[in-house]
Short mmCIF file of C-alpha atoms in Angstrom, two decimals:
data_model
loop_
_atom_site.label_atom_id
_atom_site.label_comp_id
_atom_site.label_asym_id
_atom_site.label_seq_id
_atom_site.Cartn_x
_atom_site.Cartn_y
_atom_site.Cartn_z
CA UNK A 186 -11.77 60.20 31.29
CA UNK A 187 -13.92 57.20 30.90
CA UNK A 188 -12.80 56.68 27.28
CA UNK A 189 -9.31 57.14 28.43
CA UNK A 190 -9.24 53.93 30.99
CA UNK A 191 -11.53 51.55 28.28
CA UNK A 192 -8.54 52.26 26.24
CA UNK A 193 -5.99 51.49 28.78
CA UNK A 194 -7.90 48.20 29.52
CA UNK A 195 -7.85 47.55 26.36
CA UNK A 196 -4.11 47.91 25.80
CA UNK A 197 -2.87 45.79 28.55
CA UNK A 198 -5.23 42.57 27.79
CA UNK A 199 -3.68 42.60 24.48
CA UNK A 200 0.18 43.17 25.23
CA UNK A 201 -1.02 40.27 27.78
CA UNK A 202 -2.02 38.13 25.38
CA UNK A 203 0.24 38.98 22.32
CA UNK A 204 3.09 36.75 24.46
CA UNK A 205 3.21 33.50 24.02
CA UNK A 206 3.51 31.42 27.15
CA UNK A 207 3.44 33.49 30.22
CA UNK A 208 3.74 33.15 34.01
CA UNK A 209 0.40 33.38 36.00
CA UNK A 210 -1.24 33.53 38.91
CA UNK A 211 -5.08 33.65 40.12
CA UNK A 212 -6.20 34.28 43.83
CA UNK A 213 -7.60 36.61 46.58
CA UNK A 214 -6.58 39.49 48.36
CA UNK A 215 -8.84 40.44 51.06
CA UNK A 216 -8.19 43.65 53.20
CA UNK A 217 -8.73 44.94 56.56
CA UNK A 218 -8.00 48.94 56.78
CA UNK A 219 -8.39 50.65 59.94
CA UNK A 220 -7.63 54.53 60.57
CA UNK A 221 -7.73 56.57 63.64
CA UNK A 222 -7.84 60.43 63.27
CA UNK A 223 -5.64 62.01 66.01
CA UNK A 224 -4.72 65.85 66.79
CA UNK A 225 -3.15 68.49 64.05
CA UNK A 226 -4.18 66.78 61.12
CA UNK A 227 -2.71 63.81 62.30
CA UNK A 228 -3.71 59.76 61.16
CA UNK A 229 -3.02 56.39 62.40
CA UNK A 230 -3.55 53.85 59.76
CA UNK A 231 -3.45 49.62 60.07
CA UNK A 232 -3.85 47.63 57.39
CA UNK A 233 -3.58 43.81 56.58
CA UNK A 234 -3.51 41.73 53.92
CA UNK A 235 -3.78 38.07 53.08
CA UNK A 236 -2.71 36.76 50.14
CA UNK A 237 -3.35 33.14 48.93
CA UNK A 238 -3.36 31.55 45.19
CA UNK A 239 -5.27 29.33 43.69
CA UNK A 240 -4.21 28.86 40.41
CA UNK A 241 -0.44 29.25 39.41
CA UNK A 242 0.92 27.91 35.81
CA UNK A 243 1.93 28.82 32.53
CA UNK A 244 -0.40 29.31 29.61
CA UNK A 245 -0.89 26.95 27.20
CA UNK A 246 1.08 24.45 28.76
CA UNK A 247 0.55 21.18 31.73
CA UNK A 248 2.42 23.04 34.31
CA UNK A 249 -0.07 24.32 36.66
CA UNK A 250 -0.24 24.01 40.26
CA UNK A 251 -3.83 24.69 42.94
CA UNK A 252 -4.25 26.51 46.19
CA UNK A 253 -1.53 28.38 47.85
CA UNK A 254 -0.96 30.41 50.78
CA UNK A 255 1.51 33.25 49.92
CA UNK A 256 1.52 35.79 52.96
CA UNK A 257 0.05 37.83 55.61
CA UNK A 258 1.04 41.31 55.91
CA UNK A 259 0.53 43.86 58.40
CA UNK A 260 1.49 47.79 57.67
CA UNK A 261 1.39 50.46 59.84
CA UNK A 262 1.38 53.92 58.62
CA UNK A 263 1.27 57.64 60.60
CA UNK A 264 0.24 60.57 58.05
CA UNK A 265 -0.31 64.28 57.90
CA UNK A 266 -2.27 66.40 56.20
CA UNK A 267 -0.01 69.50 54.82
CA UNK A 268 -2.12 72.39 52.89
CA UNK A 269 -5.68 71.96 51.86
CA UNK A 270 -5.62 68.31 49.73
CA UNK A 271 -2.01 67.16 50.05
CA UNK A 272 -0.68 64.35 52.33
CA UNK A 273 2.62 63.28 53.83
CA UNK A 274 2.89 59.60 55.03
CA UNK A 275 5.87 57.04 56.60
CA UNK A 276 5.58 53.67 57.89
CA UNK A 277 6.50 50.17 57.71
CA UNK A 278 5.35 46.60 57.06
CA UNK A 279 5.67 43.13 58.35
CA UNK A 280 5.58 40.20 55.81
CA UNK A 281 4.52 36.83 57.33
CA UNK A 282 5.43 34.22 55.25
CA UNK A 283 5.66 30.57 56.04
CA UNK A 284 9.90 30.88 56.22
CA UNK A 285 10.78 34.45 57.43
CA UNK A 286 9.25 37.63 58.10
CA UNK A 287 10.22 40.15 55.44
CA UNK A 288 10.51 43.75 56.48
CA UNK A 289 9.72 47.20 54.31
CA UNK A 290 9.86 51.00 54.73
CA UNK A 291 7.01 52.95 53.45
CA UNK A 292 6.98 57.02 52.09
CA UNK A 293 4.62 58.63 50.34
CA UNK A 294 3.16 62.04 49.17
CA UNK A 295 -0.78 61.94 48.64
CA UNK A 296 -2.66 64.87 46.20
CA UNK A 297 -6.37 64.76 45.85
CA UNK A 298 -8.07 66.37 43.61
CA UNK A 299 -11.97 66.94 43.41
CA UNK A 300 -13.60 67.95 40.50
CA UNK A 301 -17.27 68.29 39.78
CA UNK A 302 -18.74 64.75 41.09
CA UNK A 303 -15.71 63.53 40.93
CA UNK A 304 -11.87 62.89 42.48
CA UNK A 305 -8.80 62.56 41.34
CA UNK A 306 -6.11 60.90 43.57
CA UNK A 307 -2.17 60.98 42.95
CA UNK A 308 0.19 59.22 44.66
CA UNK A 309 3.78 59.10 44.84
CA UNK A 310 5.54 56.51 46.70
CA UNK A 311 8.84 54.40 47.32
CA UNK A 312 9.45 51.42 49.36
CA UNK A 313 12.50 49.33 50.91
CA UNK A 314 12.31 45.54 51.17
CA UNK A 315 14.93 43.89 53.64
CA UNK A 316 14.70 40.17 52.83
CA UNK A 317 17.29 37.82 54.35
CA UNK A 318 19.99 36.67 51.80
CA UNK A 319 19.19 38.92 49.43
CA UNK A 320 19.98 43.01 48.46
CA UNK A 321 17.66 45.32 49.18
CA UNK A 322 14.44 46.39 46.90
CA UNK A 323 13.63 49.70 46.45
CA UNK A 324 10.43 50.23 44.00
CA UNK A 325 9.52 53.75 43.28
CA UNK A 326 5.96 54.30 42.49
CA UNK A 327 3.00 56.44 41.09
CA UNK A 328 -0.42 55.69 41.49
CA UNK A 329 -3.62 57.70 39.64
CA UNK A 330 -7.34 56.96 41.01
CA UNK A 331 -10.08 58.10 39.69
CA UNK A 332 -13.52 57.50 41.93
CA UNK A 333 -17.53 58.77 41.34
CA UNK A 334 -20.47 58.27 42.92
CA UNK A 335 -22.69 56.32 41.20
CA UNK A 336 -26.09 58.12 42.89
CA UNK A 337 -26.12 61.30 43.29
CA UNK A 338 -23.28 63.96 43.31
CA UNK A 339 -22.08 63.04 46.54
CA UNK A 340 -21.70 59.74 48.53
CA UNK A 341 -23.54 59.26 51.35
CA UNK A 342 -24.32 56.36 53.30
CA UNK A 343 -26.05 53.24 52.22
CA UNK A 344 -24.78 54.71 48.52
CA UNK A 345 -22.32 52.98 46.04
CA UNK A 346 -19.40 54.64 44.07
CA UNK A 347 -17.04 53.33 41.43
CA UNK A 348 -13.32 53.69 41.93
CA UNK A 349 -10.52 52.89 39.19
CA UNK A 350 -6.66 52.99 40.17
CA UNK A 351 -3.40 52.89 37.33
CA UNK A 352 -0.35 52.45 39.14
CA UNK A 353 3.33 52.05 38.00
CA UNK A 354 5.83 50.60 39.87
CA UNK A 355 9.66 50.67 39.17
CA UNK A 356 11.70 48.03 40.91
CA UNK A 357 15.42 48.30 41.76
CA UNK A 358 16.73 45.26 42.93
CA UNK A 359 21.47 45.12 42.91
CA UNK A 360 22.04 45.90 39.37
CA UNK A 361 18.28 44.50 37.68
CA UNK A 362 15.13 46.85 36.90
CA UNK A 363 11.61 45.66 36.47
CA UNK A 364 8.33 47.57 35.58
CA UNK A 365 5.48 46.38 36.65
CA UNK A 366 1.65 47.92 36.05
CA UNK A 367 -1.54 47.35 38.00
CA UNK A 368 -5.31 47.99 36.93
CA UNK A 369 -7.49 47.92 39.50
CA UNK A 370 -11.65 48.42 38.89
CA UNK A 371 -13.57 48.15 42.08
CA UNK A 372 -17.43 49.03 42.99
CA UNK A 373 -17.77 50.22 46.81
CA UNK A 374 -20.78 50.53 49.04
CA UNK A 375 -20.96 52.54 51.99
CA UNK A 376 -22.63 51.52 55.31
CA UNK A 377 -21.95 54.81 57.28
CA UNK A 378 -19.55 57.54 57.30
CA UNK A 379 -16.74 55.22 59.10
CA UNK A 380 -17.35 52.18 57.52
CA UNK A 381 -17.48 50.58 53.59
CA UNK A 382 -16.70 47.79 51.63
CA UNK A 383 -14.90 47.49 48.22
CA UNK A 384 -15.06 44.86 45.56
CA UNK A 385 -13.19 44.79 42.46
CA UNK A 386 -10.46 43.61 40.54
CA UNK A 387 -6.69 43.76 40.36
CA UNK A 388 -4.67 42.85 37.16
CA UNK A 389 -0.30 42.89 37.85
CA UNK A 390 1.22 42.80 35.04
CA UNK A 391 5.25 42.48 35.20
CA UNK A 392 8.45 41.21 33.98
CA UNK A 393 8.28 41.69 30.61
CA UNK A 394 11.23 43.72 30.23
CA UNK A 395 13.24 40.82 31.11
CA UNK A 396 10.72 38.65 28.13
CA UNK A 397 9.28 36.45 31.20
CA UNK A 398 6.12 37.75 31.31
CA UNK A 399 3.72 37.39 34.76
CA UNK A 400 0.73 38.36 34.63
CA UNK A 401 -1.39 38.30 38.23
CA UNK A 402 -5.48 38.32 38.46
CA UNK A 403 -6.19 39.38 42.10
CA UNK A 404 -9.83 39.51 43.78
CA UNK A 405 -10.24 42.50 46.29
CA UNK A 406 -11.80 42.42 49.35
CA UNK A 407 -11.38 45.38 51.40
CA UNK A 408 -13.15 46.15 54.28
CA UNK A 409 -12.45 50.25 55.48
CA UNK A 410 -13.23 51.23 59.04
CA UNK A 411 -12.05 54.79 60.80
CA UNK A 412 -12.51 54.86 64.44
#
């Protein structure tokens, strides 16, 4: 499993370099995630996001631009837990940006596997984006995530685990398609049962099937509570 995602790494820094002069951008993306267990397997989950750049350009070229606020969003989301490790979820998401607020639809079926010291996490997903003055979005999507603990076979609190998330994305947008893929390494540490802290990466790759490469370096901040 290990060898499988030093390969993937691998493969996506080099189709990202092999272009040459592609879109970029550099910036932070911290997190706030709060969930509230309720009756019959039922969960109330908030989370925001803020977004900001800054560095935006194109390699090996003059055009490059500094800091950047891009958005704030705030999703909520009601899930239930159907069978032992399976999850259904539905919500929605405001997008405050500094012209309009940009609305989206959320669905998505959760499997979670654990094996050994280990889990396995699958999730499939779609999305509609209203924006004003333009057609809808709709981006279908898969996500794999693999997480350990890193003392231990279990983790407990004051303990740190390593999590690792693949995720594809198909975007459907009138009559044009994009593909976009997203790497995400991140090292967690938790406080107590209801509360931890990630920190990791999170590398966006997209539009090359249209040959104008964008490729997105995030820093992830997220910050988990359940009340």
């Amino acid at each position: 499993m290990k060898k499988r995602y030093a390969f993937l790494v691998i493969c996506l820094l080099a189709i990202s370099v092999s272009f040459g002069q592609n879109r970029y951008q550099v910036g932070t993306l911290p997190t706030l995630n709060i969930s509230k267990s309720l009756n019959n397997n039922w969960q109330l989950n908030f989370k925001s996001e803020f977004r900001q750049l800054f560095k935006e350009g194109i390699t090996n070229s003059t055009q490059n631009s500094g800091y950047d606020y891009v958005h704030t969003d705030a999703a909520f989301v009601v899930s239930k837990k159907v069978g032992l490790n399976n999850k259904l979820a539905g919500g929605f998401l405001l997008r405050f940006t500094n012209k309009e607020i940009i609305k989206r639809s959320i669905q998505q079926f959760t499997i979670i596997n654990t094996l050994s010291n280990y889990r396995l996490g699958h999730r499939f997903a779609s999305d509609q984006t209203f924006e004003s003055d333009q057609d809808m979005q709709l981006r279908l999507r898969y996500r794999l995530t693999f997480d350990l603990p890193l003392n231990g076979q279990t983790v407990d609190a004051q303990e740190w685990y390593f999590k690792i998330s693949n995720e594809y994305l198909n975007i459907f947008e009138s009559k044009d398609y994009d593909l976009e893929l997203r790497l995400s390494p991140t090292f967690g540490y938790v406080f107590t049962d209801n509360n931890k802290l990630e920190l990791g990466l999170e590398y966006r790759f997209n539009d090359f099937v249209n040959n104008n490469t964008r490729n997105r370096y995030w820093l992830t901040i997220g910050w988990y509570l359940s009340l």
